[in-house]
Amino acid sequence: MASLVLTDSSQLTALKSYHTKLYWRLVAKLGTGSCQLAGSERVDGLVSKLGTGSGQLAGSERVDRLVSKLGTGSGQLVERRQLIFITLRDGTDFLQCVLNDSLCQTYEALVLSTESAVQLFGVIKALPAGKNAPGGHEMQVDYWELVGLAPAGGADNILNEEAHADVLLDNRHIVIRGENVSSDPTNLLSLIAVITAGGVQSRVRSGRSALRPYFQFETKEEAFLTQSSQLYLETCIPAMGDVFCISQSYRAEQSRTRRHLAEYTHIEAEFPFISYTDLLDRIEDTICDVVDRVLKSPLGQLVEELNPGFKPPQKPFLRMDYRDAIKFMKENNITKDDGTFYEFGEDIPEMPERRMTDLINKPIMLCRFPVPIKSFYMSKCPEDTAVTESVDVLLPGVGEIVGGSMRIWDYEELLEGYKREGIDPAPYYWYTDQRKYGTCPHGGYGLGLERFLCWLLNRYHIREVCLYPRFLERCTP
């Protein structure tokens, strides 16, 4: 892999206008002045436009994007073309990329359509005077791969300027990928805040935990208060890249335990183009970063008063596979109520899980749960298809505060997930479409804020950290 060479500070400054996320990655490694970045960088997004033209670049850079618009000057793809322009999007900005010569003479180039996911390697440089491209920069590609092919014609087959309003609303999950969707390029963490739907017709967890709203939607199908914003966040990543939301989630909890609520504050995030290890690292980083920020703020004194002796968690967290947890419980005589041991494939309830966590007495990332006890959307581990690329974060005194996984990104595998769980895929058409139009590896997690506060502040009952707790038989004031 070649290197990206920046000859002066003006080039580094120019990079900031091209792509904020990439700029800050470079600046962290290069500083200013004459500098060199060895190896490759990675950014994620969606291809926005394709056309013809010229561009020259120096250095090597890696870009992952989803295709939004394709064309060769006239907007049509033709055989034996010598030059293809691709404009990529990732929610922070657009980047023009140029394919030429043999890169255009492939089957992938022939079938490439809008809203497809691609991975590009090449070099980046400011455009010469008189040339135009988003941000004034361009990537000349020297290698590329098609990650997820969208149907021929891309989104143009279902959306156009004459589309009826109801058609646009039914396909809202595709409409939001348009150029009118905006984001804040100054967000250095590259996570875009999203507000999703509260009334839904799809379920993330088992049906018994779905909470029906008091009011009625004027639809023939039944509706629920959302259990999680995850599925909707997944529809946002092709348009915006890394996204998160802080909103209320609802569960029809049938017990009054010290850690369960019917309504709670849910912090959720989704990330495209990541691996399972990346996901675990991001969850770990988030928890540690939040704790560090709180302790350094004026609120740190409150933590000291309520939880004297509290020590921030240290990375890396203990990463324990589900299989090893079953073994640990047997070795430490943690049993079911009838005295028998838990076996592989059985769900571990709250109390034995907390006993294990308290014995270990440090944060645990419990990983790779069996497929049958996890949700339909969780991807299987490539090295062991009996388990999922899933994780629960367990903290002493509280138990689980985070649940996450890599999401299935293969269309047929997702259909198998619906079938396995006995789910009618029809209400999930908009979610399934994500595997048609620019599918890519992605994952995310959800963190329960109230449980996190219980751990941080050493509170015994979750109602102590909730302004207006809602649980079984409690909905006032």
CSV table of C-alpha atoms in Angstrom, one decimal:
chain,number,residue,atom,x,y,z
A,1,MET,CA,0.0,0.0,0.0
A,2,ALA,CA,1.4,3.4,-1.0
A,3,SER,CA,1.6,6.4,1.3
A,4,LEU,CA,-0.3,9.7,1.3
A,5,VAL,CA,2.2,12.5,1.2
A,6,LEU,CA,1.3,16.1,2.2
A,7,THR,CA,3.9,18.5,1.1
A,8,ASP,CA,2.8,21.7,3.0
A,9,SER,CA,0.3,22.9,5.6
A,10,SER,CA,-2.0,24.4,2.9
A,11,GLN,CA,-2.7,20.9,1.6
A,12,LEU,CA,-3.5,19.8,5.1
A,13,THR,CA,-5.9,22.7,5.6
A,14,ALA,CA,-7.5,22.0,2.3
A,15,LEU,CA,-8.2,18.4,3.4
A,16,LYS,CA,-10.4,19.8,6.2
A,17,SER,CA,-12.9,21.2,3.7
A,18,TYR,CA,-12.9,17.9,1.8
A,19,HIS,CA,-13.8,15.6,4.7
A,20,THR,CA,-13.9,16.5,8.4
A,21,LYS,CA,-13.6,13.0,9.7
A,22,LEU,CA,-10.7,12.1,7.5
A,23,TYR,CA,-9.1,15.5,8.2
A,24,TRP,CA,-9.0,14.9,12.0
A,25,ARG,CA,-7.7,11.4,11.6
A,26,LEU,CA,-4.8,12.8,9.5
A,27,VAL,CA,-4.2,15.7,11.8
A,28,ALA,CA,-3.9,13.4,14.8
A,29,LYS,CA,-1.1,11.6,13.1
A,30,LEU,CA,0.6,14.3,11.0
A,31,GLY,CA,0.4,17.6,12.7
A,32,THR,CA,1.2,20.4,10.3
A,33,GLY,CA,3.9,21.3,7.8
A,34,SER,CA,5.7,18.6,5.7
A,35,CYS,CA,4.4,15.2,6.8
A,36,GLN,CA,3.7,11.7,5.6
A,37,LEU,CA,1.0,9.1,6.5
A,38,ALA,CA,2.2,5.5,6.0
A,39,GLY,CA,-0.4,2.8,5.4
A,40,SER,CA,-4.1,3.3,4.7
A,41,GLU,CA,-7.0,5.3,6.1
A,42,ARG,CA,-10.6,4.2,6.1
A,43,VAL,CA,-13.8,6.3,5.8
A,44,ASP,CA,-17.3,5.0,5.3
A,45,GLY,CA,-20.3,6.3,3.3
A,46,LEU,CA,-22.5,6.1,0.2
A,47,VAL,CA,-21.7,6.8,-3.5
A,48,SER,CA,-23.7,9.9,-4.6
A,49,LYS,CA,-22.8,10.5,-8.3
A,50,LEU,CA,-20.9,9.0,-11.3
A,51,GLY,CA,-19.7,10.9,-14.3
A,52,THR,CA,-16.7,11.5,-16.6
A,53,GLY,CA,-13.8,13.8,-16.3
A,54,SER,CA,-10.2,13.9,-15.2
A,55,GLY,CA,-8.3,14.0,-11.9
A,56,GLN,CA,-4.8,13.3,-10.6
A,57,LEU,CA,-3.9,12.4,-7.0
A,58,ALA,CA,-0.9,11.5,-5.0
A,59,GLY,CA,-0.6,9.0,-2.1
A,60,SER,CA,-2.8,6.2,-1.0
A,61,GLU,CA,-6.1,6.3,0.9
A,62,ARG,CA,-8.9,3.9,1.7
A,63,VAL,CA,-12.5,4.8,1.4
A,64,ASP,CA,-15.7,2.7,2.0
A,65,ARG,CA,-18.9,4.2,0.6
A,66,LEU,CA,-22.4,3.4,-0.5
A,67,VAL,CA,-23.4,4.3,-4.1
A,68,SER,CA,-26.1,7.0,-4.3
A,69,LYS,CA,-26.0,8.1,-7.9
A,70,LEU,CA,-24.2,6.7,-11.0
A,71,GLY,CA,-23.5,8.1,-14.5
A,72,THR,CA,-21.0,8.6,-17.3
A,73,GLY,CA,-21.6,12.2,-18.3
A,74,SER,CA,-25.1,11.6,-19.8
A,75,GLY,CA,-26.1,9.6,-16.7
A,76,GLN,CA,-25.9,6.2,-18.4
A,77,LEU,CA,-23.5,3.3,-18.0
A,78,VAL,CA,-22.0,2.0,-21.2
A,79,GLU,CA,-19.7,-0.9,-22.1
A,80,ARG,CA,-16.0,-0.3,-22.6
A,81,ARG,CA,-16.1,3.0,-20.9
A,82,GLN,CA,-12.6,4.4,-20.1
A,83,LEU,CA,-13.6,6.6,-17.2
A,84,ILE,CA,-16.2,6.5,-14.4
A,85,PHE,CA,-16.8,9.1,-11.8
A,86,ILE,CA,-18.3,8.0,-8.4
A,87,THR,CA,-19.4,10.5,-5.8
A,88,LEU,CA,-19.5,8.9,-2.3
A,89,ARG,CA,-21.4,10.0,0.7
A,90,ASP,CA,-21.0,9.1,4.4
A,91,GLY,CA,-23.2,11.7,6.2
A,92,THR,CA,-20.5,14.2,6.7
A,93,ASP,CA,-19.6,15.1,3.1
A,94,PHE,CA,-19.3,13.9,-0.4
A,95,LEU,CA,-16.1,12.6,-2.2
A,96,GLN,CA,-15.6,12.3,-5.9
A,97,CYS,CA,-13.7,9.2,-7.0
A,98,VAL,CA,-12.4,8.4,-10.4
A,99,LEU,CA,-12.0,4.9,-12.0
A,100,ASN,CA,-10.2,4.6,-15.3
A,101,ASP,CA,-8.8,2.0,-17.8
A,102,SER,CA,-9.0,-1.6,-16.6
A,103,LEU,CA,-10.9,-0.7,-13.4
A,104,CYS,CA,-13.9,0.2,-15.7
A,105,GLN,CA,-13.6,-3.1,-17.7
A,106,THR,CA,-15.0,-5.5,-15.1
A,107,TYR,CA,-18.3,-7.2,-14.5
A,108,GLU,CA,-18.7,-5.3,-11.2
A,109,ALA,CA,-18.3,-2.0,-13.1
A,110,LEU,CA,-20.9,-3.1,-15.6
A,111,VAL,CA,-23.6,-4.0,-13.1
A,112,LEU,CA,-22.8,-1.2,-10.5
A,113,SER,CA,-26.0,0.6,-9.6
A,114,THR,CA,-26.9,3.5,-7.3
A,115,GLU,CA,-27.2,2.7,-3.5
A,116,SER,CA,-24.6,-0.1,-3.9
A,117,ALA,CA,-21.8,-0.4,-1.3
A,118,VAL,CA,-18.3,-0.2,-2.5
A,119,GLN,CA,-14.8,-0.2,-1.1
A,120,LEU,CA,-12.2,2.0,-2.8
A,121,PHE,CA,-8.4,2.4,-2.5
A,122,GLY,CA,-6.6,5.3,-4.1
A,123,VAL,CA,-5.0,8.7,-3.8
A,124,ILE,CA,-6.4,12.1,-2.8
A,125,LYS,CA,-5.4,15.5,-4.0
A,126,ALA,CA,-6.8,19.0,-4.5
A,127,LEU,CA,-8.3,19.5,-7.9
A,128,PRO,CA,-6.5,21.8,-10.4
A,129,ALA,CA,-8.0,25.2,-11.2
A,130,GLY,CA,-11.1,25.0,-13.4
A,131,LYS,CA,-12.1,21.6,-12.2
A,132,ASN,CA,-15.1,21.0,-9.9
A,133,ALA,CA,-15.8,18.3,-7.2
A,134,PRO,CA,-17.3,18.3,-3.8
A,135,GLY,CA,-14.9,19.9,-1.4
A,136,GLY,CA,-12.4,20.6,-4.2
A,137,HIS,CA,-10.8,17.2,-3.8
A,138,GLU,CA,-10.8,14.0,-5.7
A,139,MET,CA,-9.7,10.4,-5.3
A,140,GLN,CA,-8.1,8.5,-8.2
A,141,VAL,CA,-8.9,4.8,-7.6
A,142,ASP,CA,-6.3,2.1,-8.1
A,143,TYR,CA,-8.3,-0.7,-6.6
A,144,TRP,CA,-11.9,-1.2,-5.7
A,145,GLU,CA,-14.4,-3.9,-4.5
A,146,LEU,CA,-18.1,-4.2,-4.7
A,147,VAL,CA,-19.4,-4.9,-1.2
A,148,GLY,CA,-23.1,-4.9,-1.6
A,149,LEU,CA,-24.9,-4.6,-5.0
A,150,ALA,CA,-28.2,-2.8,-5.1
A,151,PRO,CA,-30.9,-3.7,-7.6
A,152,ALA,CA,-30.4,-2.4,-11.2
A,153,GLY,CA,-31.4,1.3,-11.3
A,154,GLY,CA,-31.0,1.7,-7.5
A,155,ALA,CA,-33.4,3.9,-5.7
A,156,ASP,CA,-34.5,5.5,-9.0
A,157,ASN,CA,-36.7,2.5,-9.7
A,158,ILE,CA,-39.0,3.2,-6.7
A,159,LEU,CA,-38.5,7.0,-6.2
A,160,ASN,CA,-38.8,9.9,-8.6
A,161,GLU,CA,-40.0,13.5,-8.7
A,162,GLU,CA,-43.5,12.4,-9.7
A,163,ALA,CA,-43.9,9.8,-6.9
A,164,HIS,CA,-47.0,10.0,-4.9
A,165,ALA,CA,-46.7,11.3,-1.3
A,166,ASP,CA,-47.8,7.9,0.1
A,167,VAL,CA,-45.1,6.2,-2.0
A,168,LEU,CA,-42.5,8.5,-0.6
A,169,LEU,CA,-43.7,7.8,2.9
A,170,ASP,CA,-43.8,4.1,2.4
A,171,ASN,CA,-40.2,4.3,1.2
A,172,ARG,CA,-39.0,6.8,3.8
A,173,HIS,CA,-36.1,4.5,4.6
A,174,ILE,CA,-34.8,5.2,1.1
A,175,VAL,CA,-35.8,8.9,0.9
A,176,ILE,CA,-33.7,9.8,3.8
A,177,ARG,CA,-30.6,8.9,1.8
A,178,GLY,CA,-31.2,11.9,-0.4
A,179,GLU,CA,-28.9,15.0,-0.6
A,180,ASN,CA,-31.4,17.0,1.5
A,181,VAL,CA,-30.4,15.0,4.6
A,182,SER,CA,-27.8,17.1,6.5
A,183,SER,CA,-25.4,16.6,9.3
A,184,ASP,CA,-23.0,18.6,11.5
A,185,PRO,CA,-19.5,18.3,10.0
A,186,THR,CA,-17.9,19.6,13.2
A,187,ASN,CA,-18.9,16.5,15.2
A,188,LEU,CA,-15.4,15.0,15.7
A,189,LEU,CA,-16.8,11.7,17.0
A,190,SER,CA,-18.6,11.4,13.7
A,191,LEU,CA,-21.8,10.3,15.3
A,192,ILE,CA,-25.0,12.0,14.1
A,193,ALA,CA,-27.9,12.4,16.5
A,194,VAL,CA,-31.2,11.0,15.2
A,195,ILE,CA,-34.7,11.1,16.5
A,196,THR,CA,-36.6,8.0,15.5
A,197,ALA,CA,-40.2,6.8,15.7
A,198,GLY,CA,-41.9,6.0,19.0
A,199,GLY,CA,-45.0,4.2,17.5
A,200,VAL,CA,-44.0,1.2,15.5
A,201,GLN,CA,-45.4,-2.0,13.9
A,202,SER,CA,-42.1,-4.0,14.2
A,203,ARG,CA,-40.7,-5.7,17.2
A,204,VAL,CA,-37.0,-6.0,18.2
A,205,ARG,CA,-37.7,-8.4,21.1
A,206,SER,CA,-40.3,-11.1,21.8
A,207,GLY,CA,-43.9,-10.1,21.3
A,208,ARG,CA,-44.8,-10.4,25.0
A,209,SER,CA,-42.5,-7.5,25.9
A,210,ALA,CA,-44.1,-5.2,23.3
A,211,LEU,CA,-46.2,-2.4,24.9
A,212,ARG,CA,-49.3,-1.3,23.2
A,213,PRO,CA,-50.0,2.4,23.3
A,214,TYR,CA,-53.1,3.8,24.9
A,215,PHE,CA,-54.0,5.8,21.8
A,216,GLN,CA,-54.7,4.2,18.4
A,217,PHE,CA,-53.0,4.6,15.1
A,218,GLU,CA,-55.5,4.8,12.2
A,219,THR,CA,-54.1,1.6,10.7
A,220,LYS,CA,-55.4,-1.9,10.1
A,221,GLU,CA,-52.3,-3.5,11.7
A,222,GLU,CA,-51.6,-3.4,15.4
A,223,ALA,CA,-49.0,-0.8,16.7
A,224,PHE,CA,-46.7,-0.7,19.7
A,225,LEU,CA,-44.6,1.7,21.6
A,226,THR,CA,-41.0,1.1,20.5
A,227,GLN,CA,-38.8,-1.4,22.3
A,228,SER,CA,-35.7,0.0,20.7
A,229,SER,CA,-34.7,2.5,18.0
A,230,GLN,CA,-32.2,0.1,16.5
A,231,LEU,CA,-33.9,-1.0,13.4
A,232,TYR,CA,-34.7,2.6,12.4
A,233,LEU,CA,-31.1,3.7,13.2
A,234,GLU,CA,-29.9,1.0,10.8
A,235,THR,CA,-31.9,2.8,8.0
A,236,CYS,CA,-30.0,6.0,8.8
A,237,ILE,CA,-26.4,4.7,8.4
A,238,PRO,CA,-26.5,4.7,4.6
A,239,ALA,CA,-27.3,8.4,4.7
A,240,MET,CA,-25.5,9.6,7.7
A,241,GLY,CA,-22.8,7.1,8.7
A,242,ASP,CA,-22.3,6.6,12.4
A,243,VAL,CA,-25.5,7.5,14.2
A,244,PHE,CA,-26.9,7.5,17.7
A,245,CYS,CA,-30.1,8.4,19.6
A,246,ILE,CA,-31.1,9.1,23.2
A,247,SER,CA,-34.8,8.3,23.6
A,248,GLN,CA,-37.3,6.4,25.6
A,249,SER,CA,-37.9,2.7,25.0
A,250,TYR,CA,-40.8,0.7,26.4
A,251,ARG,CA,-41.0,-2.9,27.7
A,252,ALA,CA,-44.1,-4.7,29.1
A,253,GLU,CA,-42.1,-5.9,32.1
A,254,GLN,CA,-44.2,-8.3,34.3
A,255,SER,CA,-42.1,-8.1,37.4
A,256,ARG,CA,-41.1,-5.4,39.9
A,257,THR,CA,-37.4,-6.0,40.3
A,258,ARG,CA,-34.8,-3.4,41.4
A,259,ARG,CA,-33.4,-3.1,37.9
A,260,HIS,CA,-36.4,-3.2,35.5
A,261,LEU,CA,-38.6,-0.4,34.2
A,262,ALA,CA,-41.4,-0.3,31.7
A,263,GLU,CA,-40.0,3.0,30.3
A,264,TYR,CA,-36.4,3.9,30.3
A,265,THR,CA,-33.8,6.1,28.7
A,266,HIS,CA,-32.1,4.2,25.9
A,267,ILE,CA,-28.8,5.3,24.4
A,268,GLU,CA,-28.3,3.5,21.1
A,269,ALA,CA,-25.7,3.7,18.3
A,270,GLU,CA,-25.2,2.0,14.9
A,271,PHE,CA,-21.9,1.9,12.9
A,272,PRO,CA,-21.4,0.9,9.2
A,273,PHE,CA,-18.3,-0.8,7.9
A,274,ILE,CA,-17.0,-2.1,11.3
A,275,SER,CA,-15.9,-5.6,12.5
A,276,TYR,CA,-17.0,-7.4,15.6
A,277,THR,CA,-13.8,-6.4,17.4
A,278,ASP,CA,-14.4,-2.8,16.4
A,279,LEU,CA,-17.8,-2.9,18.0
A,280,LEU,CA,-16.5,-4.3,21.3
A,281,ASP,CA,-13.8,-1.6,21.3
A,282,ARG,CA,-16.3,1.2,20.7
A,283,ILE,CA,-18.6,0.0,23.5
A,284,GLU,CA,-15.6,-0.2,25.9
A,285,ASP,CA,-14.4,3.2,24.8
A,286,THR,CA,-17.8,4.8,25.3
A,287,ILE,CA,-18.2,3.6,28.9
A,288,CYS,CA,-14.7,4.6,29.9
A,289,ASP,CA,-14.9,8.0,28.2
A,290,VAL,CA,-18.3,8.8,29.8
A,291,VAL,CA,-16.9,7.9,33.3
A,292,ASP,CA,-13.8,9.9,32.8
A,293,ARG,CA,-15.8,13.0,31.6
A,294,VAL,CA,-18.1,12.8,34.6
A,295,LEU,CA,-15.4,12.4,37.1
A,296,LYS,CA,-13.5,15.4,35.7
A,297,SER,CA,-16.6,17.6,35.6
A,298,PRO,CA,-18.2,19.3,38.7
A,299,LEU,CA,-20.5,16.2,39.0
A,300,GLY,CA,-17.5,14.2,39.9
A,301,GLN,CA,-18.0,15.4,43.5
A,302,LEU,CA,-21.5,13.9,43.6
A,303,VAL,CA,-20.1,10.5,42.5
A,304,GLU,CA,-17.5,10.7,45.3
A,305,GLU,CA,-20.2,11.5,47.8
A,306,LEU,CA,-22.6,8.8,46.8
A,307,ASN,CA,-20.1,6.1,45.8
A,308,PRO,CA,-16.9,6.7,47.8
A,309,GLY,CA,-14.0,4.6,46.7
A,310,PHE,CA,-15.3,4.3,43.1
A,311,LYS,CA,-12.6,3.4,40.7
A,312,PRO,CA,-13.0,4.1,36.9
A,313,PRO,CA,-13.1,0.9,34.8
A,314,GLN,CA,-9.8,0.0,33.2
A,315,LYS,CA,-9.4,-1.2,29.6
A,316,PRO,CA,-9.5,-3.8,28.3
A,317,PHE,CA,-12.6,-5.3,29.9
A,318,LEU,CA,-12.7,-9.0,30.5
A,319,ARG,CA,-14.0,-10.6,27.3
A,320,MET,CA,-15.7,-13.9,28.2
A,321,ASP,CA,-17.5,-16.1,25.8
A,322,TYR,CA,-20.9,-17.5,26.7
A,323,ARG,CA,-19.4,-21.0,26.7
A,324,ASP,CA,-16.9,-19.9,29.3
A,325,ALA,CA,-19.6,-18.4,31.4
A,326,ILE,CA,-21.4,-21.7,31.5
A,327,LYS,CA,-18.2,-23.4,32.6
A,328,PHE,CA,-17.5,-20.7,35.2
A,329,MET,CA,-21.0,-21.1,36.8
A,330,LYS,CA,-20.5,-24.9,37.0
A,331,GLU,CA,-17.1,-24.4,38.6
A,332,ASN,CA,-18.5,-21.9,41.1
A,333,ASN,CA,-21.7,-23.9,41.9
A,334,ILE,CA,-24.1,-21.3,40.4
A,335,THR,CA,-27.2,-23.3,39.7
A,336,LYS,CA,-30.8,-23.1,38.7
A,337,ASP,CA,-33.5,-23.1,41.4
A,338,ASP,CA,-33.8,-26.9,41.1
A,339,GLY,CA,-30.0,-27.3,41.8
A,340,THR,CA,-29.1,-28.3,38.2
A,341,PHE,CA,-26.5,-26.5,36.2
A,342,TYR,CA,-27.0,-24.3,33.2
A,343,GLU,CA,-26.2,-25.9,29.8
A,344,PHE,CA,-25.1,-24.5,26.5
A,345,GLY,CA,-28.1,-23.1,24.7
A,346,GLU,CA,-30.0,-22.0,27.8
A,347,ASP,CA,-30.6,-18.3,28.6
A,348,ILE,CA,-28.8,-17.2,31.8
A,349,PRO,CA,-31.3,-15.3,34.0
A,350,GLU,CA,-30.6,-12.1,35.9
A,351,MET,CA,-29.7,-13.5,39.3
A,352,PRO,CA,-27.1,-16.1,38.3
A,353,GLU,CA,-25.6,-13.7,35.9
A,354,ARG,CA,-25.2,-11.1,38.6
A,355,ARG,CA,-23.8,-13.7,41.0
A,356,MET,CA,-21.1,-14.5,38.4
A,357,THR,CA,-20.5,-10.8,37.8
A,358,ASP,CA,-20.1,-10.0,41.5
A,359,LEU,CA,-17.7,-12.9,42.0
A,360,ILE,CA,-15.5,-11.7,39.1
A,361,ASN,CA,-16.0,-8.1,40.4
A,362,LYS,CA,-15.0,-6.2,37.3
A,363,PRO,CA,-16.7,-5.2,34.0
A,364,ILE,CA,-17.4,-8.2,31.8
A,365,MET,CA,-18.1,-8.3,28.0
A,366,LEU,CA,-20.1,-11.5,27.7
A,367,CYS,CA,-19.7,-12.5,24.1
A,368,ARG,CA,-21.0,-15.0,21.4
A,369,PHE,CA,-24.4,-16.1,22.6
A,370,PRO,CA,-26.0,-19.1,20.9
A,371,VAL,CA,-28.2,-18.3,17.9
A,372,PRO,CA,-31.5,-19.6,19.3
A,373,ILE,CA,-31.5,-17.3,22.3
A,374,LYS,CA,-30.7,-14.1,20.5
A,375,SER,CA,-32.7,-11.9,18.1
A,376,PHE,CA,-33.3,-12.6,14.4
A,377,TYR,CA,-31.1,-9.7,13.2
A,378,MET,CA,-27.8,-10.8,14.9
A,379,SER,CA,-25.1,-12.2,12.6
A,380,LYS,CA,-23.5,-15.5,13.2
A,381,CYS,CA,-19.8,-15.9,14.0
A,382,PRO,CA,-17.9,-16.9,10.8
A,383,GLU,CA,-15.7,-19.3,12.8
A,384,ASP,CA,-18.7,-20.9,14.7
A,385,THR,CA,-22.1,-20.5,13.2
A,386,ALA,CA,-23.8,-21.9,16.3
A,387,VAL,CA,-23.1,-18.6,18.1
A,388,THR,CA,-23.7,-14.9,17.3
A,389,GLU,CA,-21.5,-11.9,17.1
A,390,SER,CA,-23.2,-10.5,20.2
A,391,VAL,CA,-22.2,-9.0,23.5
A,392,ASP,CA,-23.7,-8.0,26.8
A,393,VAL,CA,-21.7,-5.7,29.1
A,394,LEU,CA,-22.1,-6.7,32.8
A,395,LEU,CA,-21.1,-4.5,35.7
A,396,PRO,CA,-20.7,-5.5,39.4
A,397,GLY,CA,-23.8,-4.7,41.5
A,398,VAL,CA,-26.0,-4.1,38.5
A,399,GLY,CA,-25.6,-6.7,35.9
A,400,GLU,CA,-26.3,-6.0,32.2
A,401,ILE,CA,-26.2,-2.4,31.1
A,402,VAL,CA,-25.4,-2.8,27.4
A,403,GLY,CA,-26.6,-5.2,24.7
A,404,GLY,CA,-25.1,-5.2,21.2
A,405,SER,CA,-24.2,-7.2,18.2
A,406,MET,CA,-23.2,-7.2,14.6
A,407,ARG,CA,-26.2,-7.1,12.4
A,408,ILE,CA,-27.0,-9.6,9.6
A,409,TRP,CA,-26.2,-7.8,6.3
A,410,ASP,CA,-26.9,-10.7,3.9
A,411,TYR,CA,-30.4,-10.6,2.4
A,412,GLU,CA,-31.0,-14.4,2.4
A,413,GLU,CA,-29.6,-14.8,5.9
A,414,LEU,CA,-32.0,-12.1,7.2
A,415,LEU,CA,-35.0,-13.9,5.7
A,416,GLU,CA,-33.8,-17.1,7.4
A,417,GLY,CA,-33.7,-15.1,10.7
A,418,TYR,CA,-37.4,-14.1,10.2
A,419,LYS,CA,-38.3,-17.7,9.5
A,420,ARG,CA,-36.4,-19.1,12.5
A,421,GLU,CA,-38.2,-16.7,14.9
A,422,GLY,CA,-41.6,-17.2,13.3
A,423,ILE,CA,-41.7,-13.5,12.2
A,424,ASP,CA,-43.8,-12.3,9.3
A,425,PRO,CA,-41.4,-10.3,7.2
A,426,ALA,CA,-44.1,-8.1,5.6
A,427,PRO,CA,-44.1,-5.4,8.3
A,428,TYR,CA,-40.3,-5.3,8.1
A,429,TYR,CA,-40.1,-4.6,4.3
A,430,TRP,CA,-38.3,-1.3,5.0
A,431,TYR,CA,-35.7,-3.1,7.2
A,432,THR,CA,-35.2,-5.9,4.6
A,433,ASP,CA,-34.7,-3.3,1.9
A,434,GLN,CA,-31.5,-2.2,3.7
A,435,ARG,CA,-30.0,-5.6,2.6
A,436,LYS,CA,-30.9,-4.8,-1.0
A,437,TYR,CA,-29.7,-1.2,-1.3
A,438,GLY,CA,-26.1,-0.9,-0.3
A,439,THR,CA,-25.7,-3.5,2.3
A,440,CYS,CA,-22.5,-3.6,4.3
A,441,PRO,CA,-21.1,-5.0,7.5
A,442,HIS,CA,-22.5,-3.0,10.5
A,443,GLY,CA,-23.2,-3.3,14.2
A,444,GLY,CA,-24.5,-1.4,17.1
A,445,TYR,CA,-25.6,-1.4,20.7
A,446,GLY,CA,-28.0,-0.1,23.3
A,447,LEU,CA,-27.1,1.2,26.8
A,448,GLY,CA,-29.7,1.6,29.6
A,449,LEU,CA,-28.9,5.0,31.2
A,450,GLU,CA,-30.7,4.3,34.5
A,451,ARG,CA,-28.7,1.0,35.0
A,452,PHE,CA,-25.5,2.9,34.2
A,453,LEU,CA,-26.3,5.5,36.8
A,454,CYS,CA,-27.1,2.8,39.4
A,455,TRP,CA,-23.6,1.4,38.9
A,456,LEU,CA,-21.9,4.8,38.8
A,457,LEU,CA,-23.7,6.2,41.9
A,458,ASN,CA,-24.0,2.9,43.8
A,459,ARG,CA,-27.8,3.0,44.0
A,460,TYR,CA,-29.6,-0.2,45.0
A,461,HIS,CA,-32.9,0.4,43.2
A,462,ILE,CA,-33.3,1.7,39.7
A,463,ARG,CA,-36.2,4.0,40.7
A,464,GLU,CA,-33.7,6.1,42.7
A,465,VAL,CA,-32.1,7.4,39.4
A,466,CYS,CA,-35.3,7.8,37.4
A,467,LEU,CA,-37.3,11.1,37.6
A,468,TYR,CA,-40.7,9.5,37.1
A,469,PRO,CA,-40.3,5.7,37.2
A,470,ARG,CA,-42.8,3.6,35.3
A,471,PHE,CA,-43.1,-0.1,36.1
A,472,LEU,CA,-45.7,-2.7,36.8
A,473,GLU,CA,-48.8,-1.0,38.4
A,474,ARG,CA,-47.0,2.4,38.5
A,475,CYS,CA,-47.9,5.1,36.0
A,476,THR,CA,-48.4,8.2,38.3
A,477,PRO,CA,-47.7,11.0,38.8
